[in-house]
Amino acid sequence: MKVLFAAPDHNWSKWAPVLQKTCPEIELTRDGDPAEIEAIIYAPGGEIEDLSPYVNARLVQSLWAGVERIVTNPTLTQPLARMVDPGLTEGMAEYCTGWAMRAHLGMDIYAQDGVWRNSVTPPLARDRNVTVLGMGELGRAVAAMLRGIGFRVTGWSASGRPVEGIETLGGGDLDIALARAEILVTLLPDTPQTRGLMDARRLATLPRGAWLINPGRGTLLDDQALLASLDRGHLGHAVLDVFHQEPLPKDHPFWAHPRVTVTPHIAAETRPETGAVVVAENLRRAARGQTLLHLVDRTRGY
């Protein structure tokens, strides 16, 4: 099976050895006759953006969990699969849990300035409400880890599909989910329906002093509405890992805001060692004509 590696140069040295070891039966190439290519491994920024010549490709396998950069490509006619990497999922759950614990325990009040601040005892996790927006693979993993600590977790997704062990709301119950969220974790995909979803009205629905943790998509937030909510003291803090423009410009007000923590899109990364197993399985399924894993629904965009 001849497989085209259509990803930026820096990905080749990380991925090629692991892929060839995990799936030795494939011929992994960076060029060649498009008619001979049977599958494409894709990440944005590579040289190949016109997919129309690859008429015999039975799979386009994304190396990214998010597919918004390719799903709208008009030349894409092949089946598209997103990356569901166990290592990425674990990393996302750990990131969200770490920052949720910082919010929950009020770690920021303990300045090392000689002042003995023992007037406030944080509640136990079982008395703290956390809402997770987006109950896909990542959202379910985050919700499960937070629930395991003891937090009262509410999930929300557009479909409201039940998730075992987590109260999950859907559709028109978004405001109910937000009103509970002393800590809000946002893991929704980037779609026309989610862009700007957290606007001034919805931010105002959150309890006063709530923390917002967004490692999902920067397009979810109205940046100016978020800054205004933080400035007037309605929101307590925002932890932001994703942005409308990346890298975040040096003069962006998020950098200097005392109630914003910026992390540089590091919440979760696809790891070649674990991601290659997923890619190999899908390549073998494509070669055998079997059902592919993690196919993207192009009408929903994820």
mmCIF file of C-alpha atoms in Angstrom:
data_model
loop_
_atom_site.group_PDB
_atom_site.id
_atom_site.type_symbol
_atom_site.label_atom_id
_atom_site.label_comp_id
_atom_site.label_asym_id
_atom_site.label_seq_id
_atom_site.Cartn_x
_atom_site.Cartn_y
_atom_site.Cartn_z
ATOM 1 C CA MET A 1 0.000 0.000 0.000
ATOM 2 C CA LYS A 2 1.532 3.310 -1.116
ATOM 3 C CA VAL A 3 0.855 6.078 1.409
ATOM 4 C CA LEU A 4 1.558 9.771 0.856
ATOM 5 C CA PHE A 5 2.840 11.713 3.864
ATOM 6 C CA ALA A 6 1.323 15.167 3.229
ATOM 7 C CA ALA A 7 2.440 17.092 6.304
ATOM 8 C CA PRO A 8 5.018 19.807 7.092
ATOM 9 C CA ASP A 9 8.697 18.888 6.937
ATOM 10 C CA HIS A 10 9.229 18.874 10.698
ATOM 11 C CA ASN A 11 6.624 16.121 11.056
ATOM 12 C CA TRP A 12 8.507 13.717 8.791
ATOM 13 C CA SER A 13 11.428 13.059 11.129
ATOM 14 C CA LYS A 14 9.095 12.468 14.080
ATOM 15 C CA TRP A 15 6.462 10.361 12.355
ATOM 16 C CA ALA A 16 8.110 8.429 9.541
ATOM 17 C CA PRO A 17 10.280 6.071 11.655
ATOM 18 C CA VAL A 18 7.418 5.284 14.029
ATOM 19 C CA LEU A 19 4.905 4.724 11.222
ATOM 20 C CA GLN A 20 7.264 2.449 9.306
ATOM 21 C CA LYS A 21 7.941 0.431 12.440
ATOM 22 C CA THR A 22 4.258 0.223 13.410
ATOM 23 C CA CYS A 23 3.001 -0.518 9.908
ATOM 24 C CA PRO A 24 5.939 -2.040 7.982
ATOM 25 C CA GLU A 25 3.748 -3.288 5.148
ATOM 26 C CA ILE A 26 3.146 0.232 3.795
ATOM 27 C CA GLU A 27 5.347 2.194 1.404
ATOM 28 C CA LEU A 28 5.536 5.649 2.930
ATOM 29 C CA THR A 29 6.432 8.404 0.481
ATOM 30 C CA ARG A 30 6.485 12.186 0.252
ATOM 31 C CA ASP A 31 5.838 12.359 -3.497
ATOM 32 C CA GLY A 32 5.051 10.094 -6.438
ATOM 33 C CA ASP A 33 2.384 9.528 -9.048
ATOM 34 C CA PRO A 34 -0.953 10.594 -7.503
ATOM 35 C CA ALA A 35 -2.693 7.705 -9.270
ATOM 36 C CA GLU A 36 -0.567 5.230 -7.270
ATOM 37 C CA ILE A 37 -1.378 6.728 -3.873
ATOM 38 C CA GLU A 38 -3.839 4.590 -1.899
ATOM 39 C CA ALA A 39 -3.976 6.652 1.309
ATOM 40 C CA ILE A 40 -2.869 10.081 2.508
ATOM 41 C CA ILE A 41 -1.582 11.055 5.943
ATOM 42 C CA TYR A 42 -2.358 14.749 6.343
ATOM 43 C CA ALA A 43 -1.510 17.712 8.542
ATOM 44 C CA PRO A 44 -2.039 21.395 7.647
ATOM 45 C CA GLY A 45 0.954 23.234 6.265
ATOM 46 C CA GLY A 46 2.239 20.521 3.989
ATOM 47 C CA GLU A 47 2.849 21.044 0.290
ATOM 48 C CA ILE A 48 -0.250 19.103 -0.818
ATOM 49 C CA GLU A 49 -3.513 21.030 -0.586
ATOM 50 C CA ASP A 50 -5.114 19.983 -3.892
ATOM 51 C CA LEU A 51 -6.378 16.454 -3.262
ATOM 52 C CA SER A 52 -8.259 16.051 -6.516
ATOM 53 C CA PRO A 53 -5.474 14.125 -8.361
ATOM 54 C CA TYR A 54 -5.520 11.370 -5.719
ATOM 55 C CA VAL A 55 -8.447 9.529 -7.219
ATOM 56 C CA ASN A 56 -7.431 6.118 -5.848
ATOM 57 C CA ALA A 57 -6.867 7.212 -2.261
ATOM 58 C CA ARG A 58 -9.247 5.350 0.043
ATOM 59 C CA LEU A 59 -8.425 7.382 3.145
ATOM 60 C CA VAL A 60 -7.199 10.802 4.231
ATOM 61 C CA GLN A 61 -5.975 10.335 7.794
ATOM 62 C CA SER A 62 -5.528 13.542 9.735
ATOM 63 C CA LEU A 63 -2.708 13.776 12.271
ATOM 64 C CA TRP A 64 -4.713 16.447 14.105
ATOM 65 C CA ALA A 65 -7.756 15.945 16.285
ATOM 66 C CA GLY A 66 -9.259 19.093 14.784
ATOM 67 C CA VAL A 67 -10.101 18.913 11.086
ATOM 68 C CA GLU A 68 -11.445 22.407 10.446
ATOM 69 C CA ARG A 69 -8.443 23.200 8.219
ATOM 70 C CA ILE A 70 -9.258 20.386 5.779
ATOM 71 C CA VAL A 71 -12.932 19.485 6.087
ATOM 72 C CA THR A 72 -13.973 22.489 3.980
ATOM 73 C CA ASN A 73 -11.342 21.828 1.281
ATOM 74 C CA PRO A 74 -13.382 21.614 -1.954
ATOM 75 C CA THR A 75 -10.900 19.140 -3.478
ATOM 76 C CA LEU A 76 -11.458 16.613 -0.694
ATOM 77 C CA THR A 77 -13.589 13.757 -1.982
ATOM 78 C CA GLN A 78 -11.904 10.904 -0.129
ATOM 79 C CA PRO A 79 -13.068 9.595 3.287
ATOM 80 C CA LEU A 80 -11.545 11.769 6.033
ATOM 81 C CA ALA A 81 -10.643 10.383 9.468
ATOM 82 C CA ARG A 82 -9.678 12.534 12.431
ATOM 83 C CA MET A 83 -7.003 11.616 14.928
ATOM 84 C CA VAL A 84 -8.146 10.055 18.180
ATOM 85 C CA ASP A 85 -4.864 9.505 19.979
ATOM 86 C CA PRO A 86 -4.923 7.965 23.472
ATOM 87 C CA GLY A 87 -1.852 9.990 24.411
ATOM 88 C CA LEU A 88 -3.496 13.238 23.309
ATOM 89 C CA THR A 89 -6.645 12.338 25.230
ATOM 90 C CA GLU A 90 -4.686 11.626 28.421
ATOM 91 C CA GLY A 91 -2.753 14.870 28.040
ATOM 92 C CA MET A 92 -5.927 16.900 27.614
ATOM 93 C CA ALA A 93 -7.546 15.324 30.673
ATOM 94 C CA GLU A 94 -4.443 16.019 32.763
ATOM 95 C CA TYR A 95 -4.211 19.643 31.560
ATOM 96 C CA CYS A 96 -7.850 20.377 32.350
ATOM 97 C CA THR A 97 -7.676 18.626 35.696
ATOM 98 C CA GLY A 98 -4.544 20.507 36.734
ATOM 99 C CA TRP A 99 -6.016 23.909 36.000
ATOM 100 C CA ALA A 100 -9.372 22.953 37.509
ATOM 101 C CA MET A 101 -7.575 22.035 40.732
ATOM 102 C CA ARG A 102 -5.769 25.386 40.712
ATOM 103 C CA ALA A 103 -9.138 27.118 40.447
ATOM 104 C CA HIS A 104 -10.802 24.886 42.999
ATOM 105 C CA LEU A 105 -8.105 25.240 45.671
ATOM 106 C CA GLY A 106 -7.632 28.975 45.134
ATOM 107 C CA MET A 107 -3.886 28.534 44.756
ATOM 108 C CA ASP A 108 -3.380 32.073 43.456
ATOM 109 C CA ILE A 109 -4.276 33.754 46.766
ATOM 110 C CA TYR A 110 -1.165 32.436 48.485
ATOM 111 C CA ALA A 111 1.339 35.116 47.549
ATOM 112 C CA GLN A 112 4.746 34.526 49.125
ATOM 113 C CA ASP A 113 4.798 37.886 50.890
ATOM 114 C CA GLY A 114 4.753 37.036 54.591
ATOM 115 C CA VAL A 115 0.976 37.410 54.987
ATOM 116 C CA TRP A 116 -0.734 34.500 56.781
ATOM 117 C CA ARG A 117 -3.933 33.960 54.750
ATOM 118 C CA ASN A 118 -5.892 31.250 56.552
ATOM 119 C CA SER A 119 -9.352 32.776 56.551
ATOM 120 C CA VAL A 120 -10.670 30.818 53.570
ATOM 121 C CA THR A 121 -10.899 27.028 53.359
ATOM 122 C CA PRO A 122 -11.813 25.705 49.907
ATOM 123 C CA PRO A 123 -14.796 23.370 49.641
ATOM 124 C CA LEU A 124 -14.280 19.724 48.905
ATOM 125 C CA ALA A 125 -14.420 18.704 45.254
ATOM 126 C CA ARG A 126 -17.782 17.042 45.850
ATOM 127 C CA ASP A 127 -19.204 20.497 46.622
ATOM 128 C CA ARG A 128 -17.794 22.178 43.503
ATOM 129 C CA ASN A 129 -19.703 22.305 40.194
ATOM 130 C CA VAL A 130 -17.767 21.815 36.971
ATOM 131 C CA THR A 131 -19.304 21.959 33.503
ATOM 132 C CA VAL A 132 -17.644 20.475 30.422
ATOM 133 C CA LEU A 133 -18.871 21.783 27.063
ATOM 134 C CA GLY A 134 -18.302 19.177 24.376
ATOM 135 C CA MET A 135 -18.690 15.503 25.222
ATOM 136 C CA GLY A 136 -16.728 13.885 22.457
ATOM 137 C CA GLU A 137 -13.683 11.711 23.082
ATOM 138 C CA LEU A 138 -11.777 14.496 24.844
ATOM 139 C CA GLY A 139 -14.714 15.859 26.815
ATOM 140 C CA ARG A 140 -15.658 12.425 28.114
ATOM 141 C CA ALA A 141 -12.088 11.780 29.263
ATOM 142 C CA VAL A 142 -11.897 15.147 31.036
ATOM 143 C CA ALA A 143 -15.292 14.681 32.671
ATOM 144 C CA ALA A 144 -14.358 11.189 33.862
ATOM 145 C CA MET A 145 -11.095 12.351 35.440
ATOM 146 C CA LEU A 146 -12.779 15.288 37.185
ATOM 147 C CA ARG A 147 -15.631 13.064 38.348
ATOM 148 C CA GLY A 148 -13.083 10.586 39.678
ATOM 149 C CA ILE A 149 -11.645 13.300 41.928
ATOM 150 C CA GLY A 150 -15.123 13.987 43.222
ATOM 151 C CA PHE A 151 -16.285 17.109 41.381
ATOM 152 C CA ARG A 152 -19.981 17.479 40.547
ATOM 153 C CA VAL A 153 -19.634 17.313 36.778
ATOM 154 C CA THR A 154 -22.223 18.348 34.205
ATOM 155 C CA GLY A 155 -21.581 17.680 30.547
ATOM 156 C CA TRP A 156 -23.176 19.485 27.629
ATOM 157 C CA SER A 157 -23.217 18.632 23.939
ATOM 158 C CA ALA A 158 -25.402 19.689 21.048
ATOM 159 C CA SER A 159 -26.854 16.186 20.806
ATOM 160 C CA GLY A 160 -27.200 15.589 24.544
ATOM 161 C CA ARG A 161 -26.127 11.984 23.975
ATOM 162 C CA PRO A 162 -25.947 10.224 27.366
ATOM 163 C CA VAL A 163 -22.539 9.570 28.917
ATOM 164 C CA GLU A 164 -22.308 6.912 31.598
ATOM 165 C CA GLY A 165 -21.651 8.365 35.029
ATOM 166 C CA ILE A 166 -22.017 12.012 33.927
ATOM 167 C CA GLU A 167 -25.188 14.085 33.880
ATOM 168 C CA THR A 168 -25.263 15.277 30.280
ATOM 169 C CA LEU A 169 -27.467 18.073 28.988
ATOM 170 C CA GLY A 170 -28.016 18.963 25.360
ATOM 171 C CA GLY A 171 -29.351 21.431 22.864
ATOM 172 C CA GLY A 172 -31.456 24.123 24.506
ATOM 173 C CA ASP A 173 -30.131 23.364 27.992
ATOM 174 C CA LEU A 174 -26.861 25.225 27.435
ATOM 175 C CA ASP A 175 -27.832 28.052 29.779
ATOM 176 C CA ILE A 176 -28.620 25.533 32.522
ATOM 177 C CA ALA A 177 -25.193 23.949 32.098
ATOM 178 C CA LEU A 178 -23.489 27.349 32.181
ATOM 179 C CA ALA A 179 -25.381 28.563 35.229
ATOM 180 C CA ARG A 180 -23.953 25.623 37.211
ATOM 181 C CA ALA A 181 -20.370 26.138 36.112
ATOM 182 C CA GLU A 182 -18.167 27.377 38.921
ATOM 183 C CA ILE A 183 -15.451 25.990 36.669
ATOM 184 C CA LEU A 184 -16.166 25.787 32.929
ATOM 185 C CA VAL A 185 -14.075 23.620 30.571
ATOM 186 C CA THR A 186 -14.720 24.222 26.874
ATOM 187 C CA LEU A 187 -13.883 21.446 24.399
ATOM 188 C CA LEU A 188 -16.275 22.116 21.538
ATOM 189 C CA PRO A 189 -15.163 21.741 17.907
ATOM 190 C CA ASP A 190 -14.799 24.690 15.548
ATOM 191 C CA THR A 191 -18.021 24.812 13.520
ATOM 192 C CA PRO A 192 -20.294 27.607 12.299
ATOM 193 C CA GLN A 193 -22.585 26.806 15.236
ATOM 194 C CA THR A 194 -19.851 27.141 17.898
ATOM 195 C CA ARG A 195 -17.998 30.216 16.638
ATOM 196 C CA GLY A 196 -18.596 33.060 19.070
ATOM 197 C CA LEU A 197 -20.828 30.842 21.196
ATOM 198 C CA MET A 198 -19.394 32.237 24.431
ATOM 199 C CA ASP A 199 -20.509 35.798 23.879
ATOM 200 C CA ALA A 200 -21.350 38.483 26.435
ATOM 201 C CA ARG A 201 -24.762 37.035 27.261
ATOM 202 C CA ARG A 202 -23.534 33.505 27.817
ATOM 203 C CA LEU A 203 -20.507 34.646 29.809
ATOM 204 C CA ALA A 204 -22.921 36.568 32.043
ATOM 205 C CA THR A 205 -24.825 33.316 32.623
ATOM 206 C CA LEU A 206 -21.840 31.842 34.465
ATOM 207 C CA PRO A 207 -21.807 32.237 38.264
ATOM 208 C CA ARG A 208 -19.928 35.252 39.570
ATOM 209 C CA GLY A 209 -16.278 34.361 40.142
ATOM 210 C CA ALA A 210 -16.339 31.376 37.739
ATOM 211 C CA TRP A 211 -13.165 30.188 36.052
ATOM 212 C CA LEU A 212 -13.115 29.456 32.325
ATOM 213 C CA ILE A 213 -10.627 26.922 30.943
ATOM 214 C CA ASN A 214 -10.490 26.828 27.134
ATOM 215 C CA PRO A 215 -8.136 24.279 25.537
ATOM 216 C CA GLY A 216 -10.622 23.534 22.742
ATOM 217 C CA ARG A 217 -10.931 26.190 20.034
ATOM 218 C CA GLY A 218 -10.174 29.910 20.212
ATOM 219 C CA THR A 219 -13.067 30.693 17.883
ATOM 220 C CA LEU A 220 -15.518 29.694 20.631
ATOM 221 C CA LEU A 221 -14.840 32.898 22.575
ATOM 222 C CA ASP A 222 -15.715 36.515 21.950
ATOM 223 C CA ASP A 223 -12.393 37.958 23.141
ATOM 224 C CA GLN A 224 -13.691 41.448 23.856
ATOM 225 C CA ALA A 225 -16.694 40.118 25.783
ATOM 226 C CA LEU A 226 -14.366 37.901 27.821
ATOM 227 C CA LEU A 227 -12.072 40.812 28.697
ATOM 228 C CA ALA A 228 -15.051 42.946 29.674
ATOM 229 C CA SER A 229 -16.407 40.209 31.944
ATOM 230 C CA LEU A 230 -13.010 39.816 33.620
ATOM 231 C CA ASP A 231 -12.584 43.583 34.002
ATOM 232 C CA ARG A 232 -15.865 44.039 35.816
ATOM 233 C CA GLY A 233 -15.141 41.081 38.089
ATOM 234 C CA HIS A 234 -17.903 38.781 36.927
ATOM 235 C CA LEU A 235 -15.492 36.068 35.772
ATOM 236 C CA GLY A 236 -12.750 35.168 38.202
ATOM 237 C CA HIS A 237 -10.089 33.948 35.763
ATOM 238 C CA ALA A 238 -9.592 32.570 32.268
ATOM 239 C CA VAL A 239 -7.034 29.912 31.305
ATOM 240 C CA LEU A 240 -6.607 30.042 27.534
ATOM 241 C CA ASP A 241 -4.633 27.621 25.385
ATOM 242 C CA VAL A 242 -6.140 28.393 21.968
ATOM 243 C CA PHE A 243 -6.753 31.671 20.171
ATOM 244 C CA HIS A 244 -8.208 33.293 17.067
ATOM 245 C CA GLN A 245 -4.642 34.015 15.921
ATOM 246 C CA GLU A 246 -1.678 31.809 16.804
ATOM 247 C CA PRO A 247 0.911 32.514 17.975
ATOM 248 C CA LEU A 248 -0.945 35.051 20.092
ATOM 249 C CA PRO A 249 0.426 38.508 19.146
ATOM 250 C CA LYS A 250 2.759 40.027 21.731
ATOM 251 C CA ASP A 251 0.545 43.110 22.089
ATOM 252 C CA HIS A 252 -2.671 41.159 22.698
ATOM 253 C CA PRO A 253 -4.299 42.259 25.981
ATOM 254 C CA PHE A 254 -4.559 38.653 27.200
ATOM 255 C CA TRP A 255 -0.810 38.628 27.894
ATOM 256 C CA ALA A 256 -0.929 41.454 30.428
ATOM 257 C CA HIS A 257 -4.318 40.837 32.007
ATOM 258 C CA PRO A 258 -4.025 39.852 35.689
ATOM 259 C CA ARG A 259 -6.968 37.458 35.415
ATOM 260 C CA VAL A 260 -5.805 35.621 32.292
ATOM 261 C CA THR A 261 -3.318 32.770 32.036
ATOM 262 C CA VAL A 262 -2.029 32.121 28.506
ATOM 263 C CA THR A 263 -0.571 28.746 27.588
ATOM 264 C CA PRO A 264 0.856 28.320 24.044
ATOM 265 C CA HIS A 265 -1.441 25.640 22.580
ATOM 266 C CA ILE A 266 0.197 22.864 24.578
ATOM 267 C CA ALA A 267 -2.828 21.352 26.341
ATOM 268 C CA ALA A 268 -2.656 18.221 24.232
ATOM 269 C CA GLU A 269 -0.403 17.033 21.450
ATOM 270 C CA THR A 270 -0.666 14.034 19.175
ATOM 271 C CA ARG A 271 2.198 11.745 20.159
ATOM 272 C CA PRO A 272 3.703 9.708 17.296
ATOM 273 C CA GLU A 273 4.257 6.675 19.544
ATOM 274 C CA THR A 274 0.546 6.351 20.345
ATOM 275 C CA GLY A 275 -0.911 8.092 17.303
ATOM 276 C CA ALA A 276 0.904 5.775 14.898
ATOM 277 C CA VAL A 277 -1.075 2.828 16.258
ATOM 278 C CA VAL A 278 -4.308 4.598 15.290
ATOM 279 C CA VAL A 279 -2.979 5.497 11.843
ATOM 280 C CA ALA A 280 -1.755 1.944 11.226
ATOM 281 C CA GLU A 281 -5.116 0.444 12.128
ATOM 282 C CA ASN A 282 -6.950 2.753 9.740
ATOM 283 C CA LEU A 283 -4.465 2.115 6.924
ATOM 284 C CA ARG A 284 -4.963 -1.638 7.315
ATOM 285 C CA ARG A 285 -8.729 -1.176 7.326
ATOM 286 C CA ALA A 286 -8.521 0.933 4.161
ATOM 287 C CA ALA A 287 -6.361 -1.708 2.463
ATOM 288 C CA ARG A 288 -8.892 -4.426 3.326
ATOM 289 C CA GLY A 289 -11.931 -2.356 2.426
ATOM 290 C CA GLN A 290 -13.162 -2.440 6.037
ATOM 291 C CA THR A 291 -15.026 0.239 7.986
ATOM 292 C CA LEU A 292 -12.707 3.106 8.889
ATOM 293 C CA LEU A 293 -12.322 4.484 12.396
ATOM 294 C CA HIS A 294 -13.140 8.052 13.456
ATOM 295 C CA LEU A 295 -14.640 9.164 10.158
ATOM 296 C CA VAL A 296 -15.583 12.844 9.960
ATOM 297 C CA ASP A 297 -19.198 13.802 9.359
ATOM 298 C CA ARG A 298 -18.734 16.616 6.886
ATOM 299 C CA THR A 299 -22.204 18.049 7.468
ATOM 300 C CA ARG A 300 -21.246 18.664 11.123
ATOM 301 C CA GLY A 301 -17.617 19.448 10.431
ATOM 302 C CA TYR A 302 -16.146 16.940 12.907
#
